[in-house]
């Protein structure tokens, strides 16, 4: 079960940040890292993660500094620009907790694009 107050240092994204697991980088900044999703649901599927140890969006908003939050939002739009998906459109998703089906307990936002995305959620 995801415990938003307990950060698991052995989660997959923590290992990616420590370079113990490979990833395909799209963008990197001081506090954020963007890389391709290993199991894409659309032609474009990129994950933005905080470099800080936050379990989910709520944890990030509760504990991260204003600088980290600003950096993260900027990382999203920089990644969107690198991917060149503004004309066609894109979806941002952040799953939080059990009901949303969050699999990796490290804060991340999905950028999904490259085809018509039918379901609204
Ligand atoms: P979520 O359900 O929001 O926690 O999404 C976790 C996402 O992480 C899924 O879309 C997975 O395909 C993706 N994922 C899991 N392991 C890796 C990995 N090693 N490299 C890239 N993406 C991964």
mmCIF file of C-alpha atoms and ligand atoms in Angstrom:
data_model
loop_
_atom_site.group_PDB
_atom_site.id
_atom_site.type_symbol
_atom_site.label_atom_id
_atom_site.label_comp_id
_atom_site.label_asym_id
_atom_site.label_seq_id
_atom_site.Cartn_x
_atom_site.Cartn_y
_atom_site.Cartn_z
ATOM 1 C CA UNK A 1 0.000 0.000 0.000
ATOM 2 C CA UNK A 2 1.243 3.506 -0.814
ATOM 3 C CA UNK A 3 2.075 5.449 2.317
ATOM 4 C CA UNK A 4 2.448 9.064 1.205
ATOM 5 C CA UNK A 5 4.372 9.865 4.361
ATOM 6 C CA UNK A 6 7.009 7.193 3.829
ATOM 7 C CA UNK A 7 9.404 7.448 0.894
ATOM 8 C CA UNK A 8 10.764 4.097 -0.323
ATOM 9 C CA UNK A 9 14.350 4.725 -1.464
ATOM 10 C CA UNK A 10 14.286 1.460 -3.426
ATOM 11 C CA UNK A 11 11.467 2.466 -5.790
ATOM 12 C CA UNK A 12 12.176 2.246 -9.526
ATOM 13 C CA UNK A 13 12.438 5.996 -10.104
ATOM 14 C CA UNK A 14 14.842 6.454 -7.199
ATOM 15 C CA UNK A 15 17.039 3.833 -8.884
ATOM 16 C CA UNK A 16 16.767 5.689 -12.208
ATOM 17 C CA UNK A 17 17.854 8.926 -10.512
ATOM 18 C CA UNK A 18 20.839 7.127 -8.961
ATOM 19 C CA UNK A 19 21.563 5.637 -12.417
ATOM 20 C CA UNK A 20 21.234 2.108 -11.048
ATOM 21 C CA UNK A 21 18.625 1.557 -13.773
ATOM 22 C CA UNK A 22 18.777 2.924 -17.346
ATOM 23 C CA UNK A 23 16.417 5.556 -18.733
ATOM 24 C CA UNK A 24 16.060 7.529 -21.947
ATOM 25 C CA UNK A 25 16.467 11.163 -20.933
ATOM 26 C CA UNK A 26 14.351 13.854 -22.569
ATOM 27 C CA UNK A 27 15.079 16.810 -20.281
ATOM 28 C CA UNK A 28 16.867 17.518 -17.014
ATOM 29 C CA UNK A 29 17.022 20.503 -14.684
ATOM 30 C CA UNK A 30 18.274 21.122 -11.166
ATOM 31 C CA UNK A 31 15.251 19.567 -9.456
ATOM 32 C CA UNK A 32 13.473 17.591 -12.188
ATOM 33 C CA UNK A 33 14.136 14.815 -14.672
ATOM 34 C CA UNK A 34 12.133 13.730 -17.734
ATOM 35 C CA UNK A 35 12.508 10.363 -19.478
ATOM 36 C CA UNK A 36 10.551 8.026 -21.740
ATOM 37 C CA UNK A 37 7.997 5.694 -20.188
ATOM 38 C CA UNK A 38 9.082 2.061 -20.595
ATOM 39 C CA UNK A 39 5.529 0.968 -21.475
ATOM 40 C CA UNK A 40 4.097 3.797 -23.603
ATOM 41 C CA UNK A 41 0.326 4.057 -24.011
ATOM 42 C CA UNK A 42 0.662 6.484 -26.939
ATOM 43 C CA UNK A 43 3.355 7.470 -29.494
ATOM 44 C CA UNK A 44 4.589 10.074 -26.997
ATOM 45 C CA UNK A 45 4.703 9.036 -23.330
ATOM 46 C CA UNK A 46 7.210 10.789 -21.108
ATOM 47 C CA UNK A 47 7.454 10.946 -17.323
ATOM 48 C CA UNK A 48 8.609 14.010 -15.391
ATOM 49 C CA UNK A 49 9.851 13.208 -11.912
ATOM 50 C CA UNK A 50 11.080 15.343 -9.057
ATOM 51 C CA UNK A 51 14.686 14.735 -8.059
ATOM 52 C CA UNK A 52 13.599 15.228 -4.462
ATOM 53 C CA UNK A 53 12.192 12.333 -2.445
ATOM 54 C CA UNK A 54 8.422 12.841 -2.637
ATOM 55 C CA UNK A 55 5.934 9.993 -2.845
ATOM 56 C CA UNK A 56 3.218 11.754 -4.871
ATOM 57 C CA UNK A 57 1.739 15.119 -5.862
ATOM 58 C CA UNK A 58 0.278 15.742 -2.392
ATOM 59 C CA UNK A 59 3.593 14.977 -0.709
ATOM 60 C CA UNK A 60 5.401 17.230 -3.208
ATOM 61 C CA UNK A 61 2.989 20.116 -2.610
ATOM 62 C CA UNK A 62 3.211 19.684 1.172
ATOM 63 C CA UNK A 63 6.995 19.525 1.414
ATOM 64 C CA UNK A 64 8.807 20.844 -1.667
ATOM 65 C CA UNK A 65 10.265 24.348 -1.781
ATOM 66 C CA UNK A 66 8.881 27.062 -4.040
ATOM 67 C CA UNK A 67 12.028 26.694 -6.140
ATOM 68 C CA UNK A 68 11.436 22.974 -6.656
ATOM 69 C CA UNK A 69 7.783 23.545 -7.552
ATOM 70 C CA UNK A 70 8.659 26.244 -10.034
ATOM 71 C CA UNK A 71 11.397 24.093 -11.517
ATOM 72 C CA UNK A 72 8.981 21.175 -11.906
ATOM 73 C CA UNK A 73 6.323 23.212 -13.724
ATOM 74 C CA UNK A 74 9.005 24.684 -15.955
ATOM 75 C CA UNK A 75 10.355 21.175 -16.640
ATOM 76 C CA UNK A 76 6.917 20.135 -17.890
ATOM 77 C CA UNK A 77 6.633 22.962 -20.401
ATOM 78 C CA UNK A 78 10.268 22.618 -21.507
ATOM 79 C CA UNK A 79 9.681 18.914 -22.114
ATOM 80 C CA UNK A 80 6.472 19.683 -24.049
ATOM 81 C CA UNK A 81 8.465 22.065 -26.245
ATOM 82 C CA UNK A 82 11.256 19.531 -26.821
ATOM 83 C CA UNK A 83 8.650 16.917 -27.785
ATOM 84 C CA UNK A 84 6.997 19.454 -30.138
ATOM 85 C CA UNK A 85 3.471 18.400 -29.166
ATOM 86 C CA UNK A 86 1.814 21.755 -28.516
ATOM 87 C CA UNK A 87 0.070 21.914 -31.890
ATOM 88 C CA UNK A 88 -1.491 18.455 -31.661
ATOM 89 C CA UNK A 89 -2.170 18.685 -27.952
ATOM 90 C CA UNK A 90 -1.250 16.521 -25.014
ATOM 91 C CA UNK A 91 -2.463 15.203 -21.675
ATOM 92 C CA UNK A 92 -0.848 15.621 -18.240
ATOM 93 C CA UNK A 93 -1.674 12.970 -15.636
ATOM 94 C CA UNK A 94 -0.452 12.409 -12.094
ATOM 95 C CA UNK A 95 -1.783 9.328 -10.360
ATOM 96 C CA UNK A 96 -1.974 9.604 -6.573
ATOM 97 C CA UNK A 97 -2.589 6.591 -4.367
ATOM 98 C CA UNK A 98 -4.613 3.442 -4.568
ATOM 99 C CA UNK A 99 -7.769 4.587 -6.344
ATOM 100 C CA UNK A 100 -5.757 6.282 -9.086
ATOM 101 C CA UNK A 101 -3.641 3.139 -9.519
ATOM 102 C CA UNK A 102 -0.302 4.783 -8.715
ATOM 103 C CA UNK A 103 2.323 2.098 -9.306
ATOM 104 C CA UNK A 104 5.579 3.890 -8.580
ATOM 105 C CA UNK A 105 5.678 5.705 -5.208
ATOM 106 C CA UNK A 106 7.815 8.614 -6.417
ATOM 107 C CA UNK A 107 6.091 11.829 -7.563
ATOM 108 C CA UNK A 108 5.699 11.941 -11.341
ATOM 109 C CA UNK A 109 3.583 13.461 -14.069
ATOM 110 C CA UNK A 110 2.853 11.641 -17.324
ATOM 111 C CA UNK A 111 2.905 13.558 -20.621
ATOM 112 C CA UNK A 112 0.866 11.596 -23.164
ATOM 113 C CA UNK A 113 0.433 12.649 -26.796
ATOM 114 C CA UNK A 114 0.788 11.688 -30.444
ATOM 115 C CA UNK A 115 -2.671 10.284 -31.089
ATOM 116 C CA UNK A 116 -6.292 11.136 -30.384
ATOM 117 C CA UNK A 117 -6.803 10.430 -26.682
ATOM 118 C CA UNK A 118 -10.424 9.372 -26.365
ATOM 119 C CA UNK A 119 -11.080 8.603 -22.702
ATOM 120 C CA UNK A 120 -11.131 11.749 -20.590
ATOM 121 C CA UNK A 121 -9.542 10.002 -17.603
HETATM 122 P P1 LIG B 1 1.895 5.280 -12.298
HETATM 123 O O1 LIG B 1 0.882 4.191 -12.474
HETATM 124 O O2 LIG B 1 1.314 6.652 -12.491
HETATM 125 O O3 LIG B 1 2.677 5.127 -11.018
HETATM 126 O O4 LIG B 1 2.898 5.121 -13.521
HETATM 127 C C1 LIG B 1 4.139 4.503 -13.445
HETATM 128 C C2 LIG B 1 4.709 4.487 -14.843
HETATM 129 O O5 LIG B 1 6.075 4.171 -14.742
HETATM 130 C C3 LIG B 1 4.069 3.466 -15.793
HETATM 131 O O6 LIG B 1 3.553 4.138 -16.942
HETATM 132 C C4 LIG B 1 5.249 2.550 -16.164
HETATM 133 O O7 LIG B 1 5.199 2.115 -17.500
HETATM 134 C C5 LIG B 1 6.445 3.448 -15.890
HETATM 135 N N1 LIG B 1 7.683 2.745 -15.578
HETATM 136 C C6 LIG B 1 7.864 1.762 -14.660
HETATM 137 N N2 LIG B 1 9.156 1.366 -14.644
HETATM 138 C C7 LIG B 1 9.792 2.143 -15.548
HETATM 139 C C8 LIG B 1 11.154 2.237 -15.997
HETATM 140 N N3 LIG B 1 12.118 1.444 -15.500
HETATM 141 N N4 LIG B 1 11.456 3.153 -16.953
HETATM 142 C C9 LIG B 1 10.501 3.950 -17.458
HETATM 143 N N5 LIG B 1 9.214 3.919 -17.085
HETATM 144 C C10 LIG B 1 8.865 3.029 -16.141
#
